[in-house]
Amino acid sequence: MDRIKRIASLCKGSKVVCDIGCDHAYALVYAIKEYGVEQGIAADIAEGPLSNARKTIEEYHLEKQIKTILSDGFDAINSDSFDTAILAGMGGILICDILKRALPKLRNKKLILEANSDIYRIRDLLIHNGYFISFEDAIYDHGKYYEIVLFEQGTSNYDALDILYGPHLRRTKPEAFIKYYQRKLEFLSSILPQIQSKKERTEKLSLIEEIRTILEG
């Protein structure tokens, strides 16, 4: 299953899904066509992606079920208009910025998040703002590694390693997760002989030991 379809599958049980940074709106199309979602909101900060989304929506004859909105994050979106939000295909810092500005609107919403980088920042932000992680998955799609995380409102009790590696991922260790961190171990081991700084070398050795513990624990 590719990244977009995996994201869409997590929308099952939702009524209205809002996709921030919707690009071509395929996640919403799959969510409606395959997973029983009733309505979708395709939102983007730029007109270009919205134009692409409209073409996809028309292609699948979903004009009555998916509306497009020009919006900087959730700024132009009413909090009562959706029960689930998708933020995917952006960097973790950008996603955190969008979420911080919208936290009051996101109370009791299901959040499906996939970051191109720094996903630990998203975990840290949301678990300190009343969310827990109900599901995580790791996949490779077209040779790239992705972690997809589902957050829901509620209390949590996670440690530092849960934030860095994911509370579910570090315990279930899906194939893609193992592959990614084995490759990271190989890379760290390969550069270790070239590191001259004692501090940096100590840091890399500590990281290597940490990853080994995660994979073997």
CSV table of C-alpha atoms in Angstrom, one decimal:
chain,number,residue,atom,x,y,z
A,1,MET,CA,0.0,0.0,0.0
A,2,ASP,CA,1.4,3.4,-1.0
A,3,ARG,CA,1.7,6.4,1.3
A,4,ILE,CA,-1.5,8.2,0.1
A,5,LYS,CA,-3.7,5.1,0.4
A,6,ARG,CA,-2.3,4.3,3.8
A,7,ILE,CA,-3.1,7.8,5.0
A,8,ALA,CA,-6.6,7.5,3.5
A,9,SER,CA,-7.2,4.2,5.2
A,10,LEU,CA,-6.8,5.9,8.6
A,11,CYS,CA,-9.8,8.1,7.8
A,12,LYS,CA,-12.2,5.1,8.1
A,13,GLY,CA,-14.9,6.0,10.6
A,14,SER,CA,-14.6,9.7,9.9
A,15,LYS,CA,-17.5,11.8,8.4
A,16,VAL,CA,-15.7,14.9,7.2
A,17,VAL,CA,-11.9,15.0,6.5
A,18,CYS,CA,-10.0,18.2,6.0
A,19,ASP,CA,-6.7,17.8,4.1
A,20,ILE,CA,-4.3,20.7,4.8
A,21,GLY,CA,-1.8,21.0,2.0
A,22,CYS,CA,-4.0,18.8,-0.2
A,23,ASP,CA,-1.9,18.8,-3.4
A,24,HIS,CA,-3.9,16.7,-5.8
A,25,ALA,CA,-6.5,15.6,-3.2
A,26,TYR,CA,-6.0,11.9,-3.8
A,27,ALA,CA,-6.1,11.1,-0.1
A,28,LEU,CA,-9.6,12.6,0.1
A,29,VAL,CA,-10.7,10.7,-3.0
A,30,TYR,CA,-9.5,7.4,-1.6
A,31,ALA,CA,-11.0,8.2,1.8
A,32,ILE,CA,-14.4,8.7,0.2
A,33,LYS,CA,-14.3,6.0,-2.5
A,34,GLU,CA,-12.8,3.3,-0.4
A,35,TYR,CA,-13.2,4.1,3.3
A,36,GLY,CA,-16.7,5.5,3.8
A,37,VAL,CA,-15.9,9.1,4.4
A,38,GLU,CA,-18.9,11.3,3.6
A,39,GLN,CA,-17.3,14.7,2.8
A,40,GLY,CA,-13.9,16.2,2.3
A,41,ILE,CA,-12.3,19.7,2.5
A,42,ALA,CA,-9.2,20.2,0.3
A,43,ALA,CA,-7.3,23.1,1.6
A,44,ASP,CA,-4.1,24.8,0.5
A,45,ILE,CA,-2.2,28.1,0.8
A,46,ALA,CA,-1.7,28.4,-2.9
A,47,GLU,CA,-4.0,28.4,-5.9
A,48,GLY,CA,-1.9,26.1,-8.0
A,49,PRO,CA,-2.3,23.0,-5.8
A,50,LEU,CA,-6.0,23.8,-5.4
A,51,SER,CA,-6.4,23.9,-9.2
A,52,ASN,CA,-4.7,20.4,-9.3
A,53,ALA,CA,-7.1,19.2,-6.6
A,54,ARG,CA,-10.2,20.5,-8.5
A,55,LYS,CA,-9.1,18.5,-11.6
A,56,THR,CA,-8.8,15.3,-9.5
A,57,ILE,CA,-12.1,16.0,-7.9
A,58,GLU,CA,-13.8,16.5,-11.3
A,59,GLU,CA,-12.1,13.4,-12.7
A,60,TYR,CA,-13.6,11.2,-9.9
A,61,HIS,CA,-17.0,13.1,-10.0
A,62,LEU,CA,-16.8,14.1,-6.4
A,63,GLU,CA,-17.7,17.8,-6.8
A,64,LYS,CA,-20.6,17.4,-4.4
A,65,GLN,CA,-18.5,15.7,-1.7
A,66,ILE,CA,-15.2,17.6,-1.8
A,67,LYS,CA,-14.9,21.3,-1.6
A,68,THR,CA,-11.7,23.3,-2.0
A,69,ILE,CA,-10.7,26.2,0.2
A,70,LEU,CA,-7.8,28.6,-0.1
A,71,SER,CA,-6.4,28.7,3.4
A,72,ASP,CA,-3.1,29.2,5.3
A,73,GLY,CA,-3.3,26.1,7.5
A,74,PHE,CA,-6.6,26.1,9.3
A,75,ASP,CA,-7.1,29.9,9.2
A,76,ALA,CA,-10.1,29.9,6.8
A,77,ILE,CA,-11.6,26.7,8.1
A,78,ASN,CA,-14.5,26.5,10.6
A,79,SER,CA,-13.7,24.1,13.5
A,80,ASP,CA,-17.2,22.7,13.3
A,81,SER,CA,-16.8,21.7,9.6
A,82,PHE,CA,-14.6,18.6,10.1
A,83,ASP,CA,-13.9,15.8,12.5
A,84,THR,CA,-10.5,14.6,11.1
A,85,ALA,CA,-7.6,16.4,9.6
A,86,ILE,CA,-4.7,15.3,7.4
A,87,LEU,CA,-1.4,17.1,7.3
A,88,ALA,CA,1.1,15.2,5.1
A,89,GLY,CA,4.0,15.8,2.7
A,90,MET,CA,5.5,18.8,4.7
A,91,GLY,CA,8.4,19.2,7.0
A,92,GLY,CA,7.8,18.6,10.7
A,93,ILE,CA,8.6,22.2,11.7
A,94,LEU,CA,6.0,23.5,9.3
A,95,ILE,CA,3.4,21.1,10.5
A,96,CYS,CA,4.1,22.1,14.1
A,97,ASP,CA,3.7,25.7,13.2
A,98,ILE,CA,0.3,25.0,11.5
A,99,LEU,CA,-0.8,22.9,14.5
A,100,LYS,CA,0.3,25.5,17.1
A,101,ARG,CA,-1.8,28.2,15.4
A,102,ALA,CA,-4.8,25.9,15.2
A,103,LEU,CA,-4.8,24.0,18.5
A,104,PRO,CA,-8.1,25.5,19.8
A,105,LYS,CA,-9.8,24.4,16.5
A,106,LEU,CA,-8.4,20.9,16.8
A,107,ARG,CA,-9.9,19.9,20.1
A,108,ASN,CA,-11.4,16.4,19.9
A,109,LYS,CA,-10.3,16.0,16.2
A,110,LYS,CA,-8.5,13.0,14.9
A,111,LEU,CA,-5.2,14.0,13.4
A,112,ILE,CA,-3.4,12.0,10.7
A,113,LEU,CA,0.1,13.3,10.3
A,114,GLU,CA,3.0,12.4,8.0
A,115,ALA,CA,6.1,14.6,8.0
A,116,ASN,CA,9.0,14.5,5.6
A,117,SER,CA,11.3,15.3,8.5
A,118,ASP,CA,11.4,15.9,12.3
A,119,ILE,CA,8.3,13.9,13.1
A,120,TYR,CA,9.5,13.7,16.7
A,121,ARG,CA,8.8,17.4,17.0
A,122,ILE,CA,5.1,16.7,16.2
A,123,ARG,CA,4.9,13.9,18.7
A,124,ASP,CA,6.4,16.2,21.4
A,125,LEU,CA,4.0,19.1,20.6
A,126,LEU,CA,0.8,17.1,20.5
A,127,ILE,CA,1.4,14.8,23.5
A,128,HIS,CA,2.0,17.9,25.6
A,129,ASN,CA,-1.2,19.4,24.3
A,130,GLY,CA,-3.7,16.6,25.3
A,131,TYR,CA,-3.2,14.0,22.6
A,132,PHE,CA,-2.1,10.4,22.6
A,133,ILE,CA,-0.9,8.2,19.7
A,134,SER,CA,-3.5,5.6,18.8
A,135,PHE,CA,-1.7,4.2,15.7
A,136,GLU,CA,1.6,4.4,13.9
A,137,ASP,CA,2.9,2.8,10.7
A,138,ALA,CA,6.2,2.9,8.8
A,139,ILE,CA,6.4,2.3,5.1
A,140,TYR,CA,8.7,2.7,2.1
A,141,ASP,CA,7.0,4.3,-1.0
A,142,HIS,CA,9.1,4.8,-4.1
A,143,GLY,CA,12.2,4.2,-2.1
A,144,LYS,CA,11.5,6.9,0.5
A,145,TYR,CA,10.8,6.2,4.2
A,146,TYR,CA,7.7,7.5,5.8
A,147,GLU,CA,6.2,7.4,9.3
A,148,ILE,CA,2.4,7.9,9.5
A,149,VAL,CA,1.0,8.8,12.9
A,150,LEU,CA,-2.6,9.0,14.1
A,151,PHE,CA,-3.3,11.2,17.1
A,152,GLU,CA,-6.5,11.4,19.2
A,153,GLN,CA,-7.5,13.5,22.1
A,154,GLY,CA,-6.6,12.0,25.5
A,155,THR,CA,-3.9,11.5,28.1
A,156,SER,CA,-0.6,9.8,27.4
A,157,ASN,CA,2.5,8.8,29.3
A,158,TYR,CA,5.4,8.6,26.9
A,159,ASP,CA,9.2,8.7,27.5
A,160,ALA,CA,11.9,10.4,25.4
A,161,LEU,CA,12.4,7.3,23.3
A,162,ASP,CA,8.7,7.1,22.5
A,163,ILE,CA,8.9,10.7,21.2
A,164,LEU,CA,12.0,10.0,19.1
A,165,TYR,CA,11.1,6.6,17.7
A,166,GLY,CA,7.4,6.3,18.2
A,167,PRO,CA,5.7,4.4,21.1
A,168,HIS,CA,4.1,1.8,18.7
A,169,LEU,CA,6.9,1.7,16.1
A,170,ARG,CA,9.7,1.0,18.6
A,171,ARG,CA,7.7,-1.9,20.0
A,172,THR,CA,6.1,-3.4,17.0
A,173,LYS,CA,9.1,-2.8,14.7
A,174,PRO,CA,7.4,-3.0,11.2
A,175,GLU,CA,9.7,-4.1,8.4
A,176,ALA,CA,10.2,-0.6,7.0
A,177,PHE,CA,11.2,0.7,10.5
A,178,ILE,CA,13.8,-2.0,10.9
A,179,LYS,CA,15.1,-1.4,7.4
A,180,TYR,CA,15.4,2.3,7.9
A,181,TYR,CA,17.3,2.1,11.2
A,182,GLN,CA,19.5,-0.7,10.0
A,183,ARG,CA,20.6,1.6,7.1
A,184,LYS,CA,21.1,4.4,9.6
A,185,LEU,CA,23.3,2.2,11.7
A,186,GLU,CA,25.4,1.2,8.7
A,187,PHE,CA,25.8,4.9,7.8
A,188,LEU,CA,26.8,6.0,11.3
A,189,SER,CA,29.3,3.1,11.5
A,190,SER,CA,30.8,4.0,8.2
A,191,ILE,CA,31.4,7.7,9.1
A,192,LEU,CA,32.7,7.0,12.6
A,193,PRO,CA,36.4,6.5,11.6
A,194,GLN,CA,36.4,10.0,9.9
A,195,ILE,CA,35.1,11.9,13.0
A,196,GLN,CA,37.9,13.8,14.7
A,197,SER,CA,35.9,15.6,17.4
A,198,LYS,CA,35.8,13.7,20.6
A,199,LYS,CA,32.4,15.2,21.5
A,200,GLU,CA,30.9,14.3,18.1
A,201,ARG,CA,32.3,10.8,18.2
A,202,THR,CA,30.8,10.3,21.7
A,203,GLU,CA,27.5,11.5,20.4
A,204,LYS,CA,27.5,9.2,17.4
A,205,LEU,CA,28.5,6.2,19.5
A,206,SER,CA,25.7,7.0,21.9
A,207,LEU,CA,23.2,7.2,19.0
A,208,ILE,CA,24.5,3.9,17.6
A,209,GLU,CA,24.0,2.2,20.9
A,210,GLU,CA,20.5,3.7,21.3
A,211,ILE,CA,19.4,2.5,17.9
A,212,ARG,CA,20.8,-1.0,18.5
A,213,THR,CA,18.9,-1.1,21.8
A,214,ILE,CA,15.7,-0.1,20.0
A,215,LEU,CA,16.1,-2.7,17.3
A,216,GLU,CA,17.1,-5.5,19.6
A,217,GLY,CA,15.0,-4.6,22.6
